Amino acid sequence: MHGLFLGTAKKMVKIWRTTICDLTHELYLTDADLKEMQKEANDIILPAQYTPINQKIASDFSDLKADEWRTWCLALSPLLLKSRLPVRHCLG
């Protein structure tokens, strides 16, 4: 669990936060995107097995634990990234 959720997920967020999109000439995920995603995440009712991510998206995913990365990967990112990343980044 730690390898996937602490390693891969964290690396993908870092890439999206530091790479400029060819189409928009902006970062894939801006500070404004993070704030909007946090607001949306706060309104999502998570199943009991997921750990809430309270204000950690807006603070650039700071200090997320493995179980919080699991929440991000499995429950939140499919909903929150769909309208923010190019389609090719969202395909599984």
JSON list of C-alpha atoms in Angstrom, two decimals:
[
{"chain": "A", "resi": 1, "resn": "MET", "atom": "CA", "xyz": [0.00, 0.00, 0.00]},
{"chain": "A", "resi": 2, "resn": "HIS", "atom": "CA", "xyz": [2.73, 2.46, 0.92]},
{"chain": "A", "resi": 3, "resn": "GLY", "atom": "CA", "xyz": [4.55, 2.11, -2.41]},
{"chain": "A", "resi": 4, "resn": "LEU", "atom": "CA", "xyz": [1.50, 2.92, -4.48]},
{"chain": "A", "resi": 5, "resn": "PHE", "atom": "CA", "xyz": [-0.13, 5.55, -2.35]},
{"chain": "A", "resi": 6, "resn": "LEU", "atom": "CA", "xyz": [2.94, 7.31, -0.94]},
{"chain": "A", "resi": 7, "resn": "GLY", "atom": "CA", "xyz": [5.15, 6.88, -3.99]},
{"chain": "A", "resi": 8, "resn": "THR", "atom": "CA", "xyz": [3.20, 6.88, -7.23]},
{"chain": "A", "resi": 9, "resn": "ALA", "atom": "CA", "xyz": [0.31, 9.14, -6.24]},
{"chain": "A", "resi": 10, "resn": "LYS", "atom": "CA", "xyz": [2.59, 11.72, -4.66]},
{"chain": "A", "resi": 11, "resn": "LYS", "atom": "CA", "xyz": [4.80, 11.71, -7.77]},
{"chain": "A", "resi": 12, "resn": "MET", "atom": "CA", "xyz": [1.82, 12.24, -10.09]},
{"chain": "A", "resi": 13, "resn": "VAL", "atom": "CA", "xyz": [0.57, 15.20, -8.05]},
{"chain": "A", "resi": 14, "resn": "LYS", "atom": "CA", "xyz": [4.09, 16.68, -8.12]},
{"chain": "A", "resi": 15, "resn": "ILE", "atom": "CA", "xyz": [4.19, 16.33, -11.92]},
{"chain": "A", "resi": 16, "resn": "TRP", "atom": "CA", "xyz": [0.78, 17.98, -12.34]},
{"chain": "A", "resi": 17, "resn": "ARG", "atom": "CA", "xyz": [1.80, 20.80, -9.97]},
{"chain": "A", "resi": 18, "resn": "THR", "atom": "CA", "xyz": [5.12, 21.55, -11.74]},
{"chain": "A", "resi": 19, "resn": "THR", "atom": "CA", "xyz": [4.47, 20.84, -15.44]},
{"chain": "A", "resi": 20, "resn": "ILE", "atom": "CA", "xyz": [3.08, 23.37, -17.90]},
{"chain": "A", "resi": 21, "resn": "CYS", "atom": "CA", "xyz": [0.23, 22.14, -20.12]},
{"chain": "A", "resi": 22, "resn": "ASP", "atom": "CA", "xyz": [0.90, 22.54, -23.86]},
{"chain": "A", "resi": 23, "resn": "LEU", "atom": "CA", "xyz": [-2.69, 23.61, -24.54]},
{"chain": "A", "resi": 24, "resn": "THR", "atom": "CA", "xyz": [-3.26, 26.19, -21.81]},
{"chain": "A", "resi": 25, "resn": "HIS", "atom": "CA", "xyz": [0.34, 27.23, -21.07]},
{"chain": "A", "resi": 26, "resn": "GLU", "atom": "CA", "xyz": [-0.48, 26.97, -17.37]},
{"chain": "A", "resi": 27, "resn": "LEU", "atom": "CA", "xyz": [0.31, 24.37, -14.75]},
{"chain": "A", "resi": 28, "resn": "TYR", "atom": "CA", "xyz": [-1.86, 21.28, -15.01]},
{"chain": "A", "resi": 29, "resn": "LEU", "atom": "CA", "xyz": [-3.04, 21.95, -11.43]},
{"chain": "A", "resi": 30, "resn": "THR", "atom": "CA", "xyz": [-2.87, 25.53, -10.18]},
{"chain": "A", "resi": 31, "resn": "ASP", "atom": "CA", "xyz": [-3.34, 26.87, -6.66]},
{"chain": "A", "resi": 32, "resn": "ALA", "atom": "CA", "xyz": [-6.85, 27.94, -7.68]},
{"chain": "A", "resi": 33, "resn": "ASP", "atom": "CA", "xyz": [-7.59, 24.38, -8.84]},
{"chain": "A", "resi": 34, "resn": "LEU", "atom": "CA", "xyz": [-6.48, 23.02, -5.46]},
{"chain": "A", "resi": 35, "resn": "LYS", "atom": "CA", "xyz": [-8.73, 25.44, -3.60]},
{"chain": "A", "resi": 36, "resn": "GLU", "atom": "CA", "xyz": [-11.71, 24.55, -5.81]},
{"chain": "A", "resi": 37, "resn": "MET", "atom": "CA", "xyz": [-11.01, 20.83, -5.43]},
{"chain": "A", "resi": 38, "resn": "GLN", "atom": "CA", "xyz": [-10.86, 21.21, -1.65]},
{"chain": "A", "resi": 39, "resn": "LYS", "atom": "CA", "xyz": [-14.27, 22.91, -1.62]},
{"chain": "A", "resi": 40, "resn": "GLU", "atom": "CA", "xyz": [-15.72, 20.13, -3.76]},
{"chain": "A", "resi": 41, "resn": "ALA", "atom": "CA", "xyz": [-14.05, 17.42, -1.65]},
{"chain": "A", "resi": 42, "resn": "ASN", "atom": "CA", "xyz": [-15.53, 18.91, 1.52]},
{"chain": "A", "resi": 43, "resn": "ASP", "atom": "CA", "xyz": [-19.02, 18.30, 0.08]},
{"chain": "A", "resi": 44, "resn": "ILE", "atom": "CA", "xyz": [-18.36, 14.65, -0.82]},
{"chain": "A", "resi": 45, "resn": "ILE", "atom": "CA", "xyz": [-19.64, 12.11, 1.68]},
{"chain": "A", "resi": 46, "resn": "LEU", "atom": "CA", "xyz": [-17.04, 9.36, 1.83]},
{"chain": "A", "resi": 47, "resn": "PRO", "atom": "CA", "xyz": [-17.76, 5.73, 2.69]},
{"chain": "A", "resi": 48, "resn": "ALA", "atom": "CA", "xyz": [-16.68, 4.78, 6.22]},
{"chain": "A", "resi": 49, "resn": "GLN", "atom": "CA", "xyz": [-13.53, 2.97, 5.07]},
{"chain": "A", "resi": 50, "resn": "TYR", "atom": "CA", "xyz": [-11.96, 6.17, 3.69]},
{"chain": "A", "resi": 51, "resn": "THR", "atom": "CA", "xyz": [-10.03, 8.72, 5.74]},
{"chain": "A", "resi": 52, "resn": "PRO", "atom": "CA", "xyz": [-11.16, 12.33, 5.16]},
{"chain": "A", "resi": 53, "resn": "ILE", "atom": "CA", "xyz": [-8.58, 14.75, 3.75]},
{"chain": "A", "resi": 54, "resn": "ASN", "atom": "CA", "xyz": [-9.38, 17.88, 5.74]},
{"chain": "A", "resi": 55, "resn": "GLN", "atom": "CA", "xyz": [-7.88, 20.97, 4.04]},
{"chain": "A", "resi": 56, "resn": "LYS", "atom": "CA", "xyz": [-4.88, 19.00, 2.78]},
{"chain": "A", "resi": 57, "resn": "ILE", "atom": "CA", "xyz": [-5.74, 19.33, -0.90]},
{"chain": "A", "resi": 58, "resn": "ALA", "atom": "CA", "xyz": [-5.82, 23.13, -0.67]},
{"chain": "A", "resi": 59, "resn": "SER", "atom": "CA", "xyz": [-2.51, 23.12, 1.20]},
{"chain": "A", "resi": 60, "resn": "ASP", "atom": "CA", "xyz": [-0.80, 21.33, -1.71]},
{"chain": "A", "resi": 61, "resn": "PHE", "atom": "CA", "xyz": [-1.41, 17.82, -0.35]},
{"chain": "A", "resi": 62, "resn": "SER", "atom": "CA", "xyz": [0.85, 18.54, 2.61]},
{"chain": "A", "resi": 63, "resn": "ASP", "atom": "CA", "xyz": [1.72, 15.69, 4.96]},
{"chain": "A", "resi": 64, "resn": "LEU", "atom": "CA", "xyz": [-0.76, 13.14, 3.61]},
{"chain": "A", "resi": 65, "resn": "LYS", "atom": "CA", "xyz": [-0.46, 9.70, 5.16]},
{"chain": "A", "resi": 66, "resn": "ALA", "atom": "CA", "xyz": [-0.78, 6.52, 3.07]},
{"chain": "A", "resi": 67, "resn": "ASP", "atom": "CA", "xyz": [-4.45, 6.04, 3.97]},
{"chain": "A", "resi": 68, "resn": "GLU", "atom": "CA", "xyz": [-5.19, 9.66, 2.97]},
{"chain": "A", "resi": 69, "resn": "TRP", "atom": "CA", "xyz": [-3.43, 9.10, -0.37]},
{"chain": "A", "resi": 70, "resn": "ARG", "atom": "CA", "xyz": [-5.65, 6.02, -0.75]},
{"chain": "A", "resi": 71, "resn": "THR", "atom": "CA", "xyz": [-8.70, 8.25, -0.25]},
{"chain": "A", "resi": 72, "resn": "TRP", "atom": "CA", "xyz": [-7.35, 10.65, -2.85]},
{"chain": "A", "resi": 73, "resn": "CYS", "atom": "CA", "xyz": [-6.58, 7.92, -5.41]},
{"chain": "A", "resi": 74, "resn": "LEU", "atom": "CA", "xyz": [-9.68, 5.78, -5.07]},
{"chain": "A", "resi": 75, "resn": "ALA", "atom": "CA", "xyz": [-12.46, 8.12, -3.98]},
{"chain": "A", "resi": 76, "resn": "LEU", "atom": "CA", "xyz": [-11.64, 11.74, -4.78]},
{"chain": "A", "resi": 77, "resn": "SER", "atom": "CA", "xyz": [-9.27, 12.03, -7.74]},
{"chain": "A", "resi": 78, "resn": "PRO", "atom": "CA", "xyz": [-11.62, 10.40, -10.31]},
{"chain": "A", "resi": 79, "resn": "LEU", "atom": "CA", "xyz": [-14.23, 13.04, -9.49]},
{"chain": "A", "resi": 80, "resn": "LEU", "atom": "CA", "xyz": [-12.03, 16.07, -8.91]},
{"chain": "A", "resi": 81, "resn": "LEU", "atom": "CA", "xyz": [-9.50, 15.68, -11.72]},
{"chain": "A", "resi": 82, "resn": "LYS", "atom": "CA", "xyz": [-11.92, 14.83, -14.51]},
{"chain": "A", "resi": 83, "resn": "SER", "atom": "CA", "xyz": [-12.68, 18.45, -15.38]},
{"chain": "A", "resi": 84, "resn": "ARG", "atom": "CA", "xyz": [-9.17, 19.75, -14.70]},
{"chain": "A", "resi": 85, "resn": "LEU", "atom": "CA", "xyz": [-6.76, 17.46, -16.53]},
{"chain": "A", "resi": 86, "resn": "PRO", "atom": "CA", "xyz": [-6.65, 16.70, -20.26]},
{"chain": "A", "resi": 87, "resn": "VAL", "atom": "CA", "xyz": [-8.52, 13.53, -21.18]},
{"chain": "A", "resi": 88, "resn": "ARG", "atom": "CA", "xyz": [-5.30, 11.65, -21.96]},
{"chain": "A", "resi": 89, "resn": "HIS", "atom": "CA", "xyz": [-4.25, 12.04, -18.31]},
{"chain": "A", "resi": 90, "resn": "CYS", "atom": "CA", "xyz": [-7.53, 10.66, -16.99]},
{"chain": "A", "resi": 91, "resn": "LEU", "atom": "CA", "xyz": [-7.69, 7.49, -19.05]},
{"chain": "A", "resi": 92, "resn": "GLY", "atom": "CA", "xyz": [-7.05, 4.35, -17.04]}
]
